[in-house]
Coordinates of C-alpha atoms in Angstrom, one line a residue:
M1309 CA -154.1 -10.6 67.2
I1310 CA -156.4 -12.2 69.8
T1311 CA -160.0 -12.6 68.7
V1312 CA -162.5 -12.3 71.6
G1313 CA -165.9 -10.9 72.4
T1314 CA -168.7 -11.5 70.0
D1315 CA -171.0 -14.5 69.5
L1316 CA -169.7 -14.8 65.9
D1317 CA -166.1 -15.0 67.2
E1318 CA -167.2 -17.8 69.6
E1319 CA -168.8 -19.7 66.7
R1320 CA -165.6 -19.4 64.7
R1321 CA -163.5 -20.4 67.7
L1322 CA -165.6 -23.5 68.3
A1323 CA -165.5 -24.4 64.6
L1324 CA -161.7 -24.2 64.6
L1325 CA -161.5 -26.2 67.8
H1326 CA -163.6 -29.1 66.3
E1327 CA -161.5 -28.9 63.1
Y1328 CA -158.4 -29.9 65.2
C1329 CA -160.2 -33.2 66.1
L1330 CA -158.7 -33.2 69.6
L1331 CA -161.8 -33.4 71.8
D1332 CA -162.4 -36.9 73.2
A1333 CA -159.3 -38.2 71.4
P1334 CA -156.4 -39.8 73.2
A1335 CA -153.5 -37.4 73.7
D1336 CA -150.2 -38.5 72.2
D1337 CA -146.9 -38.7 74.1
E1338 CA -145.7 -35.3 72.9
L1339 CA -148.7 -33.5 74.5
T1340 CA -148.3 -35.4 77.7
T1341 CA -144.6 -34.6 77.9
V1342 CA -145.3 -30.9 77.5
V1343 CA -147.8 -30.9 80.3
R1344 CA -145.4 -32.7 82.6
V1345 CA -142.6 -30.2 81.7
A1346 CA -145.0 -27.3 82.6
A1347 CA -145.5 -28.8 86.1
L1348 CA -141.8 -29.0 86.6
I1349 CA -141.2 -25.5 85.4
A1350 CA -143.9 -24.1 87.7
G1351 CA -142.7 -26.3 90.6
V1352 CA -146.2 -27.7 91.3
P1353 CA -147.5 -31.3 91.5
T1354 CA -150.4 -30.9 89.0
A1355 CA -150.9 -29.6 85.5
T1356 CA -153.4 -30.1 82.7
L1357 CA -154.1 -29.3 79.1
N1358 CA -157.7 -28.0 79.0
L1359 CA -159.8 -27.6 75.8
I1360 CA -163.0 -25.7 76.2
D1361 CA -166.0 -26.3 73.9
E1362 CA -169.6 -25.1 73.9
S1363 CA -170.5 -26.6 77.3
R1364 CA -167.6 -28.3 78.9
Q1365 CA -163.9 -28.3 79.9
C1366 CA -162.1 -31.3 78.5
Q1367 CA -158.9 -32.2 80.3
L1368 CA -157.1 -33.7 77.3
T1369 CA -154.1 -34.9 79.3
T1370 CA -153.0 -34.3 82.9
Y1371 CA -150.0 -34.6 85.2
G1372 CA -150.3 -35.5 88.9
F1373 CA -154.1 -36.2 89.0
E1374 CA -156.8 -38.2 87.1
G1375 CA -158.3 -35.8 84.5
G1376 CA -161.8 -35.8 83.1
N1377 CA -164.6 -33.5 81.7
T1378 CA -166.3 -30.9 83.8
A1379 CA -169.0 -28.3 83.0
R1380 CA -167.7 -25.2 81.4
S1381 CA -169.6 -23.1 84.0
D1382 CA -167.4 -24.8 86.7
S1383 CA -164.1 -24.3 84.9
M1384 CA -161.5 -21.8 86.3
C1385 CA -159.8 -21.6 82.9
A1386 CA -163.1 -20.7 81.1
I1387 CA -163.3 -17.5 83.0
Q1388 CA -160.6 -15.5 81.3
F1389 CA -159.0 -17.8 78.6
R1390 CA -160.6 -15.9 75.7
S1391 CA -158.8 -12.7 76.7
G1392 CA -155.6 -14.3 75.4
Q1393 CA -153.7 -13.2 78.5
F1394 CA -151.5 -15.2 80.9
V1395 CA -153.3 -15.6 84.2
H1396 CA -151.4 -15.9 87.5
V1397 CA -153.3 -16.1 90.9
S1398 CA -151.2 -16.7 94.0
D1399 CA -154.2 -17.5 96.3
A1400 CA -157.5 -18.1 94.5
R1401 CA -159.4 -17.6 97.8
E1402 CA -158.5 -13.9 97.7
H1403 CA -159.4 -13.4 94.0
P1404 CA -162.9 -12.1 93.3
L1405 CA -163.2 -14.0 90.0
Y1406 CA -162.1 -17.4 91.4
R1407 CA -162.9 -17.5 95.2
D1408 CA -166.4 -19.0 94.6
N1409 CA -165.4 -21.5 92.0
P1410 CA -166.0 -25.2 92.9
W1411 CA -162.3 -25.9 92.1
V1412 CA -161.4 -23.5 94.9
T1413 CA -164.2 -24.0 97.4
G1414 CA -163.6 -27.7 97.9
K1415 CA -166.5 -29.0 95.9
L1416 CA -164.2 -30.2 93.2
A1417 CA -160.8 -29.3 94.6
A1418 CA -159.1 -26.9 97.0
V1419 CA -157.0 -24.9 94.5
R1420 CA -154.9 -22.1 95.9
F1421 CA -152.2 -21.3 93.4
Y1422 CA -153.4 -21.1 89.8
A1423 CA -151.8 -20.1 86.5
S1424 CA -152.8 -20.6 82.9
A1425 CA -151.4 -19.8 79.5
P1426 CA -154.0 -19.6 76.7
L1427 CA -153.6 -21.8 73.6
I1428 CA -153.8 -19.2 70.8
T1429 CA -154.1 -20.4 67.2
P1430 CA -152.5 -18.6 64.2
E1431 CA -156.0 -17.2 63.5
G1432 CA -156.1 -15.6 67.0
Y1433 CA -158.6 -17.9 68.6
A1434 CA -158.1 -19.4 72.1
L1435 CA -158.8 -23.1 72.2
G1436 CA -158.2 -23.6 75.9
T1437 CA -155.3 -23.3 78.3
L1438 CA -152.1 -24.9 79.6
C1439 CA -152.9 -24.9 83.3
V1440 CA -150.7 -25.4 86.4
F1441 CA -152.1 -25.3 90.0
D1442 CA -151.5 -26.4 93.6
D1443 CA -153.3 -26.5 96.9
C1444 CA -150.7 -24.2 98.4
V1445 CA -150.2 -20.5 98.0
K1446 CA -147.4 -19.8 95.5
E1447 CA -145.8 -17.1 93.4
L1448 CA -144.3 -17.6 89.8
T1449 CA -141.3 -15.7 88.6
D1450 CA -141.5 -13.8 85.4
D1451 CA -139.1 -16.4 83.9
Q1452 CA -141.4 -19.2 84.9
A1453 CA -144.4 -17.4 83.4
G1454 CA -142.6 -16.8 80.1
R1455 CA -141.6 -20.5 79.8
L1456 CA -145.2 -21.6 80.4
A1457 CA -146.4 -19.2 77.7
D1458 CA -143.7 -20.7 75.4
L1459 CA -145.0 -24.3 76.2
A1460 CA -148.5 -23.1 75.3
D1461 CA -147.1 -22.1 71.9
V1462 CA -145.5 -25.5 71.5
L1463 CA -148.8 -27.2 72.2
V1464 CA -150.5 -25.2 69.4
A1465 CA -147.7 -26.0 67.0
L1466 CA -148.3 -29.7 67.8
F1467 CA -152.0 -29.2 67.1
E1468 CA -151.2 -27.5 63.8
R1469 CA -148.8 -30.3 62.7
R1470 CA -151.4 -32.9 63.5
R1471 CA -154.1 -31.0 61.5
Q1472 CA -151.8 -30.4 58.6
A1473 CA -150.9 -34.1 58.4
R1474 CA -154.6 -34.9 58.1
L1475 CA -155.1 -32.2 55.4
N1476 CA -152.1 -33.5 53.5
E1477 CA -153.5 -37.1 53.7
K1478 CA -156.9 -35.9 52.5
L1479 CA -155.4 -33.9 49.6
A1480 CA -153.3 -36.9 48.6
I1481 CA -156.4 -39.1 48.5
E1482 CA -158.3 -36.6 46.5
A1483 CA -155.4 -36.3 44.0
E1484 CA -155.3 -40.0 43.6
L1485 CA -159.1 -40.1 43.0
R1486 CA -158.8 -37.3 40.4
K1487 CA -156.0 -39.2 38.7
Q1488 CA -158.1 -42.4 38.6
F1489 CA -161.0 -40.4 37.2
T1490 CA -158.9 -38.8 34.5
T1491 CA -157.4 -42.2 33.6
T1492 CA -160.8 -43.8 33.4
V1493 CA -162.1 -41.0 31.1
L1494 CA -159.1 -41.2 28.9
E1495 CA -159.3 -45.0 28.6
T1496 CA -163.1 -44.9 27.9
I1497 CA -163.4 -42.2 25.2
D1498 CA -163.0 -43.0 21.5
V1499 CA -160.7 -40.0 21.0
G1500 CA -157.0 -40.8 20.9
V1501 CA -154.8 -38.8 23.4
V1502 CA -151.0 -38.7 23.1
V1503 CA -148.8 -36.8 25.5
S1504 CA -145.1 -35.8 25.3
D1505 CA -142.6 -34.3 27.7
A1506 CA -140.9 -31.0 27.2
D1507 CA -138.3 -32.6 24.9
G1508 CA -140.8 -34.3 22.6
H1509 CA -140.5 -37.8 24.0
V1510 CA -143.9 -39.6 23.9
T1511 CA -144.9 -40.4 27.5
M1512 CA -148.5 -41.6 27.2
F1513 CA -151.0 -43.2 24.8
N1514 CA -154.6 -43.7 25.9
R1515 CA -156.5 -46.8 24.8
A1516 CA -157.7 -45.4 21.5
A1517 CA -154.2 -44.2 20.6
R1518 CA -152.6 -47.6 21.4
E1519 CA -155.2 -49.4 19.3
W1520 CA -154.6 -47.1 16.3
H1521 CA -150.8 -47.1 16.5
G1522 CA -150.5 -50.8 17.4
L1523 CA -147.8 -49.9 20.0
E1524 CA -147.4 -48.6 23.5
A1525 CA -145.9 -45.2 24.2
D1526 CA -142.0 -45.3 24.3
A1527 CA -140.5 -42.4 26.3
S1528 CA -137.0 -43.5 25.3
L1529 CA -137.6 -43.0 21.6
D1530 CA -135.9 -40.1 19.9
P1531 CA -138.6 -37.6 18.7
A1532 CA -137.0 -37.7 15.3
A1533 CA -137.8 -41.4 15.0
L1534 CA -141.6 -40.9 15.6
P1535 CA -142.6 -41.1 11.9
D1536 CA -140.7 -44.3 11.2
H1537 CA -141.6 -46.0 14.5
Y1538 CA -145.3 -45.3 14.5
G1539 CA -145.9 -45.2 10.7
L1540 CA -147.0 -41.6 10.4
F1541 CA -147.9 -40.3 6.9
D1542 CA -149.5 -37.2 5.4
A1543 CA -153.2 -36.8 5.0
D1544 CA -153.2 -38.8 1.7
G1545 CA -151.2 -41.6 3.2
T1546 CA -148.5 -41.5 0.5
R1547 CA -145.6 -39.5 2.0
R1548 CA -144.0 -40.3 5.4
L1549 CA -144.0 -37.2 7.6
Q1550 CA -140.9 -35.4 8.5
P1551 CA -140.3 -35.0 12.3
D1552 CA -141.1 -31.3 12.2
E1553 CA -144.5 -32.2 10.6
V1554 CA -145.7 -34.5 13.3
P1555 CA -148.7 -32.8 14.9
L1556 CA -147.5 -33.6 18.5
L1557 CA -144.1 -32.0 17.9
R1558 CA -145.7 -29.0 16.1
A1559 CA -147.9 -28.4 19.1
L1560 CA -144.9 -28.5 21.4
R1561 CA -143.0 -26.1 19.1
E1562 CA -145.8 -23.8 17.9
G1563 CA -148.1 -23.8 20.9
L1564 CA -151.3 -24.8 19.1
V1565 CA -152.3 -27.1 16.3
Q1566 CA -155.9 -27.4 15.0
N1567 CA -157.4 -30.0 12.8
A1568 CA -154.1 -31.2 11.2
E1569 CA -154.6 -34.4 9.3
M1570 CA -152.3 -37.4 9.1
T1571 CA -152.4 -41.1 8.3
V1572 CA -151.2 -43.9 10.5
R1573 CA -150.0 -47.1 8.8
A1574 CA -149.2 -49.5 11.6
P1575 CA -148.2 -53.1 10.8
G1576 CA -151.1 -55.5 11.2
R1577 CA -153.5 -52.7 11.8
P1578 CA -156.1 -51.0 9.6
V1579 CA -155.0 -47.7 8.0
M1580 CA -156.3 -44.8 10.0
Q1581 CA -156.9 -41.3 8.9
L1582 CA -156.8 -38.9 11.9
S1583 CA -157.6 -35.3 12.5
C1584 CA -155.3 -33.9 15.2
T1585 CA -155.8 -30.9 17.6
G1586 CA -153.2 -30.2 20.3
R1587 CA -151.5 -27.6 22.4
R1588 CA -148.4 -27.0 24.4
M1589 CA -148.6 -27.5 28.3
V1590 CA -147.1 -24.9 30.6
D1591 CA -147.0 -24.6 34.4
D1592 CA -148.0 -21.5 36.5
T1593 CA -144.5 -20.0 35.9
G1594 CA -144.7 -20.3 32.1
R1595 CA -142.2 -23.2 31.9
V1596 CA -143.0 -25.7 29.2
Q1597 CA -144.1 -29.1 30.6
G1598 CA -144.8 -30.9 27.3
A1599 CA -147.6 -31.2 24.8
V1600 CA -150.9 -33.1 24.3
I1601 CA -152.7 -34.0 21.1
A1602 CA -156.2 -35.3 20.6
L1603 CA -156.7 -37.7 17.6
H1604 CA -160.1 -38.0 16.0
D1605 CA -160.8 -40.9 13.7
V1606 CA -162.0 -39.5 10.3
T1607 CA -161.3 -42.6 8.2
A1608 CA -165.0 -43.3 7.4
D1609 CA -165.7 -39.6 6.9
R1610 CA -162.8 -39.3 4.4
A1611 CA -163.8 -42.4 2.6
Y1612 CA -167.3 -41.0 2.3
R1613 CA -165.9 -37.8 0.9
R1614 CA -163.9 -39.7 -1.7
E1615 CA -167.0 -41.5 -2.7
I1616 CA -168.8 -38.3 -3.2
E1617 CA -165.9 -36.7 -5.1
G1618 CA -165.5 -39.8 -7.3
A1619 CA -169.2 -39.7 -8.2
S1620 CA -169.3 -35.9 -8.8
A1621 CA -168.5 -36.2 -12.5
E1622 CA -171.3 -38.7 -13.1
I1623 CA -173.7 -36.6 -11.1
A1624 CA -172.7 -33.5 -13.1
A1625 CA -173.5 -35.3 -16.3
R1626 CA -177.0 -36.2 -15.1
G1627 CA -178.1 -32.6 -15.0
E1628 CA -178.5 -29.5 -12.9
A1629 CA -180.9 -31.2 -10.4
L1630 CA -178.3 -33.9 -9.6
S1631 CA -175.6 -31.2 -9.3
A1632 CA -177.7 -29.3 -6.8
A1633 CA -178.0 -32.5 -4.8
L1634 CA -174.2 -32.9 -4.9
V1635 CA -173.8 -29.3 -3.5
E1636 CA -176.2 -30.1 -0.7
L1637 CA -174.4 -33.3 0.1
R1638 CA -171.1 -31.5 0.2
R1639 CA -172.6 -28.8 2.4
S1640 CA -174.0 -31.4 4.8
N1641 CA -170.7 -33.2 4.9
E1642 CA -168.7 -30.1 5.6
E1643 CA -171.0 -29.3 8.5
L1644 CA -170.5 -32.8 9.9
E1645 CA -166.7 -32.3 9.4
H1646 CA -166.8 -29.0 11.2
F1647 CA -168.8 -30.5 14.0
A1648 CA -166.3 -33.3 14.4
G1649 CA -163.4 -30.8 14.4
T1650 CA -165.1 -28.6 16.9
V1651 CA -165.7 -31.5 19.3
S1652 CA -162.1 -32.7 19.0
H1653 CA -160.9 -29.1 19.6
D1654 CA -163.1 -28.6 22.7
L1655 CA -162.1 -32.0 24.2
V1656 CA -158.3 -31.5 24.0
R1657 CA -157.9 -28.4 26.2
P1658 CA -159.5 -29.7 29.4
M1659 CA -157.9 -33.2 28.9
A1660 CA -154.5 -31.6 28.4
A1661 CA -154.7 -29.5 31.5
A1662 CA -156.2 -32.3 33.6
H1663 CA -153.5 -34.8 32.6
G1664 CA -150.7 -32.2 32.8
F1665 CA -151.5 -30.9 36.3
L1666 CA -152.4 -34.3 37.8
D1667 CA -149.3 -35.9 36.3
L1668 CA -147.1 -33.2 37.8
L1669 CA -148.8 -33.4 41.2
V1670 CA -148.6 -37.2 41.5
G1671 CA -145.2 -37.6 39.8
E1672 CA -143.4 -34.9 41.8
Y1673 CA -145.3 -34.3 45.0
S1674 CA -147.0 -37.6 45.9
T1675 CA -145.7 -37.6 49.4
N1676 CA -145.8 -33.9 50.4
L1677 CA -148.2 -31.4 48.9
D1678 CA -147.0 -27.8 49.2
D1679 CA -148.5 -24.5 48.0
R1680 CA -147.2 -25.1 44.5
A1681 CA -148.8 -28.6 44.3
G1682 CA -152.0 -27.1 45.8
K1683 CA -152.2 -24.7 42.8
W1684 CA -151.7 -27.6 40.4
L1685 CA -154.5 -29.5 42.1
T1686 CA -156.8 -26.5 41.9
G1687 CA -156.0 -26.2 38.2
A1688 CA -156.6 -29.9 37.6
I1689 CA -159.9 -29.8 39.3
R1690 CA -161.0 -26.8 37.3
S1691 CA -159.9 -28.5 34.1
V1692 CA -161.6 -31.8 34.9
E1693 CA -164.8 -30.0 35.6
R1694 CA -164.6 -28.2 32.2
M1695 CA -163.9 -31.5 30.6
Q1696 CA -166.9 -33.1 32.2
K1697 CA -169.3 -30.7 30.6
L1698 CA -168.4 -31.9 27.1
V1699 CA -167.5 -35.5 27.9
D1700 CA -170.8 -35.9 29.8
A1701 CA -172.7 -34.3 26.9
L1702 CA -171.1 -36.7 24.3
L1703 CA -170.8 -39.9 26.3
K1704 CA -173.3 -40.0 29.2
Y1705 CA -176.3 -40.1 26.9
A1706 CA -175.0 -43.3 25.3
R1707 CA -173.9 -44.8 28.6
A1708 CA -177.3 -44.1 30.2
G1709 CA -178.9 -46.4 27.6
Q1710 CA -176.1 -48.9 27.1
T1711 CA -174.4 -49.4 30.5
P1712 CA -175.5 -52.6 32.2
Y1713 CA -178.2 -51.8 34.8
Q1714 CA -176.8 -52.7 38.3
A1715 CA -179.6 -52.2 40.8
E1716 CA -178.9 -52.1 44.5
P1717 CA -180.2 -50.0 47.5
V1718 CA -179.0 -46.4 47.0
Q1719 CA -179.1 -43.7 49.7
L1720 CA -179.9 -40.5 47.9
N1721 CA -178.5 -38.3 50.7
A1722 CA -175.1 -40.0 50.2
V1723 CA -175.4 -39.6 46.4
L1724 CA -176.3 -35.9 46.7
L1725 CA -173.2 -35.3 49.0
D1726 CA -171.0 -36.9 46.3
V1727 CA -172.6 -34.8 43.6
L1728 CA -172.1 -31.6 45.5
A1729 CA -168.4 -32.5 46.1
D1730 CA -168.0 -33.0 42.3
L1731 CA -169.7 -29.7 41.6
R1732 CA -167.8 -27.7 44.2
T1733 CA -166.2 -25.4 41.7
A1734 CA -169.6 -24.7 39.9
T1735 CA -171.2 -24.1 43.3
E1736 CA -168.6 -21.6 44.4
S1737 CA -168.6 -19.7 41.1
S1738 CA -172.4 -19.5 41.0
Q1739 CA -172.6 -18.8 44.8
A1740 CA -175.4 -21.2 44.9
Q1741 CA -177.2 -21.8 48.2
I1742 CA -178.2 -25.5 48.2
S1743 CA -180.4 -27.1 50.8
A1744 CA -181.7 -30.6 51.2
T1745 CA -183.8 -32.5 53.7
D1746 CA -182.1 -35.2 55.7
D1747 CA -184.8 -37.8 54.8
L1748 CA -184.1 -38.4 51.2
P1749 CA -185.1 -42.0 50.6
T1750 CA -183.1 -45.1 49.9
I1751 CA -184.3 -46.5 46.6
Q1752 CA -183.5 -49.5 44.5
G1753 CA -181.5 -48.4 41.5
D1754 CA -178.1 -48.1 39.8
P1755 CA -175.9 -45.8 41.9
V1756 CA -173.8 -44.7 38.9
L1757 CA -176.8 -43.7 36.8
L1758 CA -178.5 -42.0 39.8
R1759 CA -175.4 -40.0 40.6
Q1760 CA -175.3 -38.9 36.9
L1761 CA -179.0 -38.0 37.1
L1762 CA -178.6 -35.7 40.1
Q1763 CA -175.4 -34.2 38.9
N1764 CA -177.0 -33.2 35.6
L1765 CA -180.0 -31.6 37.3
M1766 CA -177.9 -29.7 40.0
D1767 CA -175.5 -28.5 37.3
N1768 CA -178.4 -27.3 35.1
A1769 CA -179.9 -25.4 38.1
M1770 CA -176.7 -23.5 38.6
K1771 CA -175.9 -23.1 34.9
Y1772 CA -179.4 -21.5 34.2
R1773 CA -179.5 -19.3 37.3
H1774 CA -181.3 -16.0 37.2
P1775 CA -178.9 -13.0 36.8
D1776 CA -180.9 -10.8 39.1
R1777 CA -181.1 -12.9 42.2
P1778 CA -178.9 -15.3 44.2
C1779 CA -179.1 -18.9 43.1
R1780 CA -181.0 -21.1 45.5
I1781 CA -181.6 -24.8 45.0
S1782 CA -183.6 -27.1 47.3
V1783 CA -183.9 -30.9 47.2
S1784 CA -186.8 -32.7 49.0
A1785 CA -188.7 -35.9 48.9
S1786 CA -192.3 -37.1 49.5
S1787 CA -193.8 -40.5 49.7
R1788 CA -196.6 -42.0 47.6
P1789 CA -198.1 -45.5 48.2
D1790 CA -196.0 -47.0 45.4
R1791 CA -193.5 -44.3 44.5
W1792 CA -191.1 -41.7 45.8
V1793 CA -191.2 -38.2 44.4
I1794 CA -187.9 -36.3 44.5
R1795 CA -188.1 -32.5 43.8
I1796 CA -185.2 -30.4 42.7
A1797 CA -186.4 -26.8 42.8
D1798 CA -184.5 -23.7 41.7
N1799 CA -185.2 -20.0 41.3
G1800 CA -183.5 -19.7 37.9
I1801 CA -184.6 -18.4 34.6
G1802 CA -187.3 -21.1 34.2
I1803 CA -188.6 -23.0 31.2
P1804 CA -191.7 -21.8 29.3
A1805 CA -194.7 -24.1 29.7
E1806 CA -194.9 -24.8 26.0
Q1807 CA -191.3 -26.1 25.9
R1808 CA -191.3 -28.3 29.0
E1809 CA -191.8 -31.5 27.0
R1810 CA -189.7 -30.5 24.0
V1811 CA -186.5 -29.9 26.2
F1812 CA -186.3 -33.7 26.7
E1813 CA -185.7 -34.2 23.0
M1814 CA -182.1 -34.8 21.8
F1815 CA -180.2 -31.5 21.2
A1816 CA -183.3 -29.4 22.2
Q1817 CA -182.4 -26.0 23.9
V1818 CA -184.6 -23.4 25.3
D1819 CA -182.3 -20.5 24.3
P1820 CA -179.6 -21.7 21.8
Q1821 CA -178.1 -18.2 21.5
H1822 CA -176.7 -18.4 25.1
Q1823 CA -174.8 -21.6 24.3
K1824 CA -174.9 -22.8 27.9
G1825 CA -175.2 -26.5 27.0
Y1826 CA -175.5 -29.0 24.3
G1827 CA -179.2 -30.0 24.6
I1828 CA -178.3 -33.5 25.8
G1829 CA -178.5 -33.2 29.6
L1830 CA -182.3 -33.6 30.0
S1831 CA -182.4 -36.3 27.3
T1832 CA -179.9 -38.2 29.4
C1833 CA -182.0 -37.7 32.5
L1834 CA -185.1 -39.0 30.8
R1835 CA -183.2 -42.0 29.6
I1836 CA -181.9 -42.7 33.2
L1837 CA -185.5 -42.4 34.5
E1838 CA -186.7 -44.8 31.9
R1839 CA -184.1 -47.4 33.0
H1840 CA -185.5 -47.1 36.5
S1841 CA -189.1 -47.3 35.4
G1842 CA -189.6 -43.7 36.5
K1843 CA -190.8 -40.5 35.2
I1844 CA -189.6 -36.9 35.0
I1845 CA -191.8 -33.8 34.9
L1846 CA -191.0 -30.1 34.8
E1847 CA -193.0 -27.6 36.8
E1848 CA -192.7 -23.9 37.6
T1849 CA -191.3 -23.0 41.0
P1850 CA -193.4 -20.6 43.0
G1851 CA -191.8 -17.1 42.6
G1852 CA -190.0 -18.2 39.4
G1853 CA -187.7 -21.0 38.3
T1854 CA -188.0 -24.7 37.5
T1855 CA -188.9 -27.6 39.7
V1856 CA -187.9 -31.0 38.4
C1857 CA -190.1 -33.8 39.8
L1858 CA -188.6 -37.3 39.7
S1859 CA -191.0 -40.2 40.2
L1860 CA -189.3 -43.5 41.2
P1861 CA -190.7 -46.8 42.3
R1862 CA -190.5 -47.6 46.0

C-alpha cells in the first residue's frame, strides 16, 4: 500500500526518511553500482538516486554528471514521487507538469527524456526516486521500465539492511549495558544469588554467595555432590543435606521454594545460617532454563532467637510480667523475621528473570538479535525495572549517605535524558506526557546521586498519578543569585499540606493501604539534597498534583 496525501502522512514519511540516516551521508559502492546499472538499462548517459526531504532534493549518488542538492520546488522528481507510480516522459517539453521546470527550460539543465521509479519503504512511504534522464527524446520499453522498478526495490532493500544493522548494533550495546547493570547489582547487594542450568549444575555465584561458600561456582560438578562440595547442612547445622533437599535443586524440581533454611559449613569460613527463596526459570515457550535461589543471612537473627529461647525458662520463673515481656520480644522477632523473608522473596523473582533473560540473550545471540532475542530483551528490561523498585528502596538510601561524594559539573538535561531512558517502561505503562525546558542548568554535584534523585522523583510522579486524568510531568529551572531552583511538577493525586514534611521521614507513606512504595524514596531524595547542600520542598501544583522544588547551590 502506498501512503500519500495528508500532512500527517508527509510528517511520517519525513520521520522515516531521517531514520534511515542517508541524507548528507556518503553513498556506499552498492548504491552507486545500482544507479550505474539503471543508466545502462535505460540506455541513457545520466542517472541519479534522489532523496526528497522537507525542502530539498538530495542527489545521494549520480552517474554521468556531478550531483548536488537543489530546492524541492525545482525538483522534477518531487512533482509525482509520492503517488508511488513509475513516471515515464518521452519529451518533457511537451508535458504540462514538467515543461516549465528549470531542469527542462535550461536554467538547471535541458532534460528531454525523463523516467523515475519511486523508492517505496515496507511501510508504504516514498523516500525519493531512482531517476534516469537524457537531453534527447527517448522511449522506454515495458521491459526496461520493469527493470528500473526492480532496481528501486533493490535500493530500498539496501536502505533497510543498513538501518537494521544500526538497530542490531544499538540493541547489542543496550543488552551489554543491561548485563553490566545486573552484574553490578548482583555483586553489590548483601543477598547471595546462586543460579543453575536446567540439569542442576551451578553456573553462577554472586559476591555474597562466594564469600559464604568459600568457593567459586563449578558448572562441572555433579548436582548430587553439592552438599559435600559446598558443606550444606540442615537448619540446625547437624545433618548434611541430601541432594534432593538442596533448596536450589528443589526450586528446579518443584518450581518454587520459599524461606527454606540451611546451614553452610565451609572450611576456613564462619558457619552461616541462610534463608533460601528460589524459583525455576522458563523461557517464553515454557522450556526450563534453570533455577535461581536468593540466600539471606539469618545467622545473627537465629543466634538472637536462641538467646531468647534459652532465657525463656528464667524469664518464666520471674513472673507473669517478665513472661509478657518475652511474648512481646517473640512477637517483635517474628515480625522482623517475616520482614526479612518478605524482602528475600521479593528480591529473587526480578533478579531471577533479569539474569535468566540477559544470560540467554548474551550467551546465545550476542552477534545477531532476532525476534526471539528481542522478546528476551524486553522481558529482561521489565524484570530489571521491577528489581530496581525494591533494590533502590533497600540500598539507595544507604548509598545516598555512604557513597563517596564525587563532585563534578553535571548537565541536568543529559541526566534527565538518561533517567527517562531508564524509566521507559514506566513511562509507557503510565502513558505519561513528560516535558522539560532545554535550559536546565549545569551544576556542581555528584552525577550518580543526581541521577538517582531525578529518577526517584520522576518515578514517584508516574507511580502516584491521578486515575481520572492523563499523567503530565514538567521539569523546569529558574535562577536565583546564589542558587538554582529545579521544579518537577505533576498533576497526580497530590500530598496533603499537613503531610508534606512528614513524607521525608523514613518509611513514611501518605496512603499505606495502596502499597505503591516503601516510604524510602523521598527520604533518599532528602539525603541526596543534604549531600549537595541543597533543600527540597513540596508544593501544590495549580489544578492539582505535587510540585517538588529542589534548591541547589550555583
